[in-house]
Amino acid sequence: MSAATLPPPPAGTWTSAPTTAIRRPRPASASGPAVLVGRDLHRSFGATTALAGVTLAIGRGEAVAAMGPSGSGKSTLLHCLAGIEPPDRGEVWLGPDRIDHLDERRRTAVRRRRFGFVFQSGHLLPELPAVENVALPLMLEGHPRRRAVAEARRWFAPLGIDGLEHRLPGELSGGQAQRVTIARALVTTPAVVFADEPTAALDRTTGREVVALLVQAARTSGAGLLVVTHDPEVAEACDRSVLLRDGALAAPAAPTPAGRR
Amino acid sequence: MVVPRLAALFWQRGGARQRATLALTAAGVAASVVLALLALSVGPALSTRGDHVAWRTAVAVDADQATAVQRTTADRFGDRQITRVDLAPTGRGTPPVPPGLRAFPAPGVVWLSPALAALVAEQPHEVLADRYPGEVVGEIGPIGLAHPDDLVVVVGRPAGSLASSIDAQSRYAAPTSDGVAVPIAGFARHGLTSELELYRTLARMAAVLLVVPTFLLVGAAARLTAAQREQRLAVLRLAGATPGSVVGLTALEILGAALLGTVVGLVGYVAAVPVAAHVPLAGGAFAAEDLRLGAGWLLATLAFVPVAAAGSAVAALRKVVVGPLGVSRAVGRRRPSLLRFLVVPVAWVAFVSSARTMRDGGSTLGALAGLGAVIATLAVIGPWVAWALGATLARLARRPATLIAGRRIVADPRAAYRTVSGMVLAGLVAGFLFAVVPTLRAADLGDGGTAEVAVQLPQDQGAAVRAAVRAADPGSRLVLSDRSGGDPALAAGEVQGYVEASSPAQLDRARTAVLAAAPGALASSYDNGLTYALLLDDLGRASVVMALATLVMASAAIAISTSASILDQRTTLARLRLVGTPVSVLQRARRWQTLLPLVFASSGAMASGVVAGVVMLLAFAVAPERIAEPAVGQLVLLALAAVVAGALVVAATRPLLVATSRSSPRG
């Protein structure tokens, strides 16, 4: 993204959307061309096999939930697809670009420019007000501060956190902090948003609201979404789910062929 | 019993990382203890030295009670000072035995200090040995010497040979003045010359200035351990541990590490003393046993330092103690109050008035306390300065690194200041020294290299001495006043004058010729310039040692503080890396966060140091117009060195930042 190009502004207000209204299961083929494809991914930690040949594709605007028991390899799959750690074997394609073999510096740049992240907690800089936390990825990309902050501010109303722009993370509730994180994940209009247990630290109602917002916001901005979760309600909010067991897909999803080389 | 059991469990299960952190804490404490004790040793060692030389300053008694007459003269060879003590019995009672001698010197015998004996042996007799006519019967023992290199000679004179000036002395205003014969009945065992007193005052000030950064280092080391434990202790609180047991657990762990560090430090100090004793001060090295502090000091250190370290760590953990969620809840912005600035005029008024009191003969301790108060103001206003800098940086920031740095400083200005407080103190010390030393150097306090010596001799020996001087060196001449008597310092038949020579080396020969030709003559060359040259050399050396020591300690404190802050923020840093923030941005933010307060606060401290130095000079009765400009160039260089050291330290913690921010993104 160049410094002159800002992402399109978010449209509408999503906070009032009921969780049930946004659950629109679609077949994988309806998600359009795959924006991210992991093919035959293997990853081991010593004697422990975390991934044993997983193949997964995420379409543009598609929300995919990765479920499975603890230790099944969900988070490792997210890390490999997001370029946080390279797989031992296999390939990760972001559109036409293979990203698994890039060095750390380039993978960092890919994460910053093309991906958004939402985690369980500890994701906001405690010293920065909410709006500056959201503006940070834009500033990291070279946007002038004033413009970055103005752009960040536009995400607050749609996410239902209007008026909290100048609060510090420590002054926000868990749900409010997650909404700020969603804004930060989407402010750069990423190709894919990765969410690792985004509702684990929230109560059930807040969790449902947050995941609804996340799915809708990602869909509206055209980003693919991969959510790692234990929570069936979260999975239900997504377009489809994949189940991992012992590092392999128990119910493999069909990879989206389009967009691959 | 719960706390010790928990502590034992964590120690057992803590693994290598915990032990490494505790070892680091212990090492920081040990280094601080060594440096602080060495700094504190100098004052008492100078007092001991004062006691060793007290006997040379005659204690006058009534002439009818005197058993001996003492005349102490400042002699000189090249640029080295020689103390000459002439002693003659009065014939009444038993004369006292000078310290370091086995007996009162009989007429015609000479006692030399070992260093002077060696010097006499290596020089031709007409250059030095002929000044001391008589038989060398022994060497002066250490108890009568300031240091092993002390040049001292005691000359035994016949009864009555020094009596000529007794009456004159009784009329003379300064009974202990150089070259004045004084009736005595004993020798002082305790005391301090004015030079040593000045040295001791300066040493005490240096100790104050050095001890503070060492305790900052102890505090930083303790906080590092606390930072690592914060998360674990918060979990303990969530699990139901009481604030008391959390405090107890932390205190116990740090107490253990600090106790170990203190013991290692004490052993290190004892081992370092013989090495440190070799550093010359006030003309010579110390005897190791003089430099060694008493058992009381060591026991006090053993009791105080671990408690102070534990206190510092407990203070760092107060967030955890307040509530189980303490660590997960970032505190709001706490802007330090402007009221803090009220302490500044109070402290300066206290300092200036105590310095004035010292000038008028009051205690130096009062002035030192005033200086301490000025130092303490830095700690009070420092956080506000850090906050103001952080707020300005955050407001003006255009890039992420400066924005993060500014916001971080604003979020915890006390921590931001604490990180650089050692450097601030170093700035104050440097400002003080570099304000004082140029004035001392510029002061015209003596004739320095002028080749002249004052003489006083019986008038009837004038012609013989004049001839002897000319024979020793044709370029030298004796000039005598044509009037005899009249001067209250002169005995009947004595005349004053001076010897001029073409060079200091020739002057040494001429002086020797005077004393060889007229053994009863006085050839005094007490030289303020020489004494001050020595003082300036020492001050220069001490400035370098202190600047280096404070710089090293301050750098270590910055390293420890920045490491602790990285550990504190490890989760956030890992997340930031994960979402694509380059390490370079995080590192740049850390650099700004450290260097901005460092540059401004250190410069302010330097300026305060300069002003404090000028106040001290005025207190020592230096006229305002004689106060030289501070060594601005050197101060700028030192400031640059501090910035470079700070930048290097931040750079050195980069691997920790990389490793910490790479840690597991789970959670």
mmCIF file with all atom_site columns, N, CA, C and O in Angstrom, chain B residues 252-268:
data_model
loop_
_atom_site.group_PDB
_atom_site.id
_atom_site.type_symbol
_atom_site.label_atom_id
_atom_site.label_alt_id
_atom_site.label_comp_id
_atom_site.label_asym_id
_atom_site.label_entity_id
_atom_site.label_seq_id
_atom_site.pdbx_PDB_ins_code
_atom_site.Cartn_x
_atom_site.Cartn_y
_atom_site.Cartn_z
_atom_site.occupancy
_atom_site.B_iso_or_equiv
_atom_site.pdbx_formal_charge
_atom_site.auth_seq_id
_atom_site.auth_comp_id
_atom_site.auth_asym_id
_atom_site.auth_atom_id
_atom_site.pdbx_PDB_model_num
ATOM 1  N N  . LEU B 1 252 ? 11.627 -11.832 50.266 1.00 0.00 ? 252 LEU B N  1
ATOM 2  C CA . LEU B 1 252 ? 12.513 -12.946 50.634 1.00 0.00 ? 252 LEU B CA 1
ATOM 3  C C  . LEU B 1 252 ? 13.459 -13.296 49.487 1.00 0.00 ? 252 LEU B C  1
ATOM 4  O O  . LEU B 1 252 ? 14.657 -13.513 49.683 1.00 0.00 ? 252 LEU B O  1
ATOM 5  N N  . GLU B 1 253 ? 12.889 -13.335 48.279 1.00 0.00 ? 253 GLU B N  1
ATOM 6  C CA . GLU B 1 253 ? 13.726 -13.684 47.111 1.00 0.00 ? 253 GLU B CA 1
ATOM 7  C C  . GLU B 1 253 ? 14.812 -12.646 46.885 1.00 0.00 ? 253 GLU B C  1
ATOM 8  O O  . GLU B 1 253 ? 15.988 -12.983 46.710 1.00 0.00 ? 253 GLU B O  1
ATOM 9  N N  . ILE B 1 254 ? 14.409 -11.373 46.889 1.00 0.00 ? 254 ILE B N  1
ATOM 10 C CA . ILE B 1 254 ? 15.387 -10.313 46.625 1.00 0.00 ? 254 ILE B CA 1
ATOM 11 C C  . ILE B 1 254 ? 16.377 -10.215 47.787 1.00 0.00 ? 254 ILE B C  1
ATOM 12 O O  . ILE B 1 254 ? 17.569 -9.987  47.583 1.00 0.00 ? 254 ILE B O  1
ATOM 13 N N  . LEU B 1 255 ? 15.841 -10.396 48.996 1.00 0.00 ? 255 LEU B N  1
ATOM 14 C CA . LEU B 1 255 ? 16.707 -10.332 50.167 1.00 0.00 ? 255 LEU B CA 1
ATOM 15 C C  . LEU B 1 255 ? 17.823 -11.366 50.047 1.00 0.00 ? 255 LEU B C  1
ATOM 16 O O  . LEU B 1 255 ? 18.996 -11.076 50.298 1.00 0.00 ? 255 LEU B O  1
ATOM 17 N N  . GLY B 1 256 ? 17.448 -12.555 49.619 1.00 0.00 ? 256 GLY B N  1
ATOM 18 C CA . GLY B 1 256 ? 18.439 -13.636 49.450 1.00 0.00 ? 256 GLY B CA 1
ATOM 19 C C  . GLY B 1 256 ? 19.489 -13.246 48.432 1.00 0.00 ? 256 GLY B C  1
ATOM 20 O O  . GLY B 1 256 ? 20.694 -13.336 48.679 1.00 0.00 ? 256 GLY B O  1
ATOM 21 N N  . ALA B 1 257 ? 18.999 -12.774 47.263 1.00 0.00 ? 257 ALA B N  1
ATOM 22 C CA . ALA B 1 257 ? 19.941 -12.415 46.194 1.00 0.00 ? 257 ALA B CA 1
ATOM 23 C C  . ALA B 1 257 ? 20.814 -11.233 46.614 1.00 0.00 ? 257 ALA B C  1
ATOM 24 O O  . ALA B 1 257 ? 22.028 -11.226 46.378 1.00 0.00 ? 257 ALA B O  1
ATOM 25 N N  . ALA B 1 258 ? 20.174 -10.247 47.258 1.00 0.00 ? 258 ALA B N  1
ATOM 26 C CA . ALA B 1 258 ? 20.929 -9.055  47.663 1.00 0.00 ? 258 ALA B CA 1
ATOM 27 C C  . ALA B 1 258 ? 21.921 -9.375  48.776 1.00 0.00 ? 258 ALA B C  1
ATOM 28 O O  . ALA B 1 258 ? 23.014 -8.813  48.822 1.00 0.00 ? 258 ALA B O  1
ATOM 29 N N  . LEU B 1 259 ? 21.531 -10.282 49.660 1.00 0.00 ? 259 LEU B N  1
ATOM 30 C CA . LEU B 1 259 ? 22.447 -10.682 50.734 1.00 0.00 ? 259 LEU B CA 1
ATOM 31 C C  . LEU B 1 259 ? 23.681 -11.360 50.135 1.00 0.00 ? 259 LEU B C  1
ATOM 32 O O  . LEU B 1 259 ? 24.818 -11.049 50.504 1.00 0.00 ? 259 LEU B O  1
ATOM 33 N N  . LEU B 1 260 ? 23.416 -12.228 49.175 1.00 0.00 ? 260 LEU B N  1
ATOM 34 C CA . LEU B 1 260 ? 24.529 -12.892 48.492 1.00 0.00 ? 260 LEU B CA 1
ATOM 35 C C  . LEU B 1 260 ? 25.407 -11.839 47.802 1.00 0.00 ? 260 LEU B C  1
ATOM 36 O O  . LEU B 1 260 ? 26.639 -11.857 47.923 1.00 0.00 ? 260 LEU B O  1
ATOM 37 N N  . GLY B 1 261 ? 24.732 -10.897 47.106 1.00 0.00 ? 261 GLY B N  1
ATOM 38 C CA . GLY B 1 261 ? 25.471 -9.841  46.412 1.00 0.00 ? 261 GLY B CA 1
ATOM 39 C C  . GLY B 1 261 ? 26.288 -8.992  47.380 1.00 0.00 ? 261 GLY B C  1
ATOM 40 O O  . GLY B 1 261 ? 27.423 -8.628  47.100 1.00 0.00 ? 261 GLY B O  1
ATOM 41 N N  . THR B 1 262 ? 25.701 -8.693  48.534 1.00 0.00 ? 262 THR B N  1
ATOM 42 C CA . THR B 1 262 ? 26.404 -7.862  49.514 1.00 0.00 ? 262 THR B CA 1
ATOM 43 C C  . THR B 1 262 ? 27.637 -8.593  50.051 1.00 0.00 ? 262 THR B C  1
ATOM 44 O O  . THR B 1 262 ? 28.712 -7.998  50.178 1.00 0.00 ? 262 THR B O  1
ATOM 45 N N  . VAL B 1 263 ? 27.459 -9.882  50.341 1.00 0.00 ? 263 VAL B N  1
ATOM 46 C CA . VAL B 1 263 ? 28.606 -10.655 50.852 1.00 0.00 ? 263 VAL B CA 1
ATOM 47 C C  . VAL B 1 263 ? 29.718 -10.693 49.799 1.00 0.00 ? 263 VAL B C  1
ATOM 48 O O  . VAL B 1 263 ? 30.895 -10.444 50.097 1.00 0.00 ? 263 VAL B O  1
ATOM 49 N N  . VAL B 1 264 ? 29.317 -10.959 48.551 1.00 0.00 ? 264 VAL B N  1
ATOM 50 C CA . VAL B 1 264 ? 30.311 -10.978 47.463 1.00 0.00 ? 264 VAL B CA 1
ATOM 51 C C  . VAL B 1 264 ? 30.959 -9.594  47.343 1.00 0.00 ? 264 VAL B C  1
ATOM 52 O O  . VAL B 1 264 ? 32.174 -9.470  47.169 1.00 0.00 ? 264 VAL B O  1
ATOM 53 N N  . GLY B 1 265 ? 30.118 -8.555  47.471 1.00 0.00 ? 265 GLY B N  1
ATOM 54 C CA . GLY B 1 265 ? 30.630 -7.184  47.385 1.00 0.00 ? 265 GLY B CA 1
ATOM 55 C C  . GLY B 1 265 ? 31.622 -6.882  48.497 1.00 0.00 ? 265 GLY B C  1
ATOM 56 O O  . GLY B 1 265 ? 32.651 -6.248  48.262 1.00 0.00 ? 265 GLY B O  1
ATOM 57 N N  . LEU B 1 266 ? 31.312 -7.347  49.703 1.00 0.00 ? 266 LEU B N  1
ATOM 58 C CA . LEU B 1 266 ? 32.223 -7.101  50.838 1.00 0.00 ? 266 LEU B CA 1
ATOM 59 C C  . LEU B 1 266 ? 33.557 -7.809  50.613 1.00 0.00 ? 266 LEU B C  1
ATOM 60 O O  . LEU B 1 266 ? 34.624 -7.232  50.841 1.00 0.00 ? 266 LEU B O  1
ATOM 61 N N  . VAL B 1 267 ? 33.468 -9.049  50.130 1.00 0.00 ? 267 VAL B N  1
ATOM 62 C CA . VAL B 1 267 ? 34.702 -9.792  49.835 1.00 0.00 ? 267 VAL B CA 1
ATOM 63 C C  . VAL B 1 267 ? 35.472 -9.061  48.731 1.00 0.00 ? 267 VAL B C  1
ATOM 64 O O  . VAL B 1 267 ? 36.695 -8.873  48.810 1.00 0.00 ? 267 VAL B O  1
ATOM 65 N N  . GLY B 1 268 ? 34.713 -8.615  47.715 1.00 0.00 ? 268 GLY B N  1
ATOM 66 C CA . GLY B 1 268 ? 35.327 -7.880  46.603 1.00 0.00 ? 268 GLY B CA 1
ATOM 67 C C  . GLY B 1 268 ? 35.987 -6.604  47.089 1.00 0.00 ? 268 GLY B C  1
ATOM 68 O O  . GLY B 1 268 ? 37.083 -6.253  46.648 1.00 0.00 ? 268 GLY B O  1
#
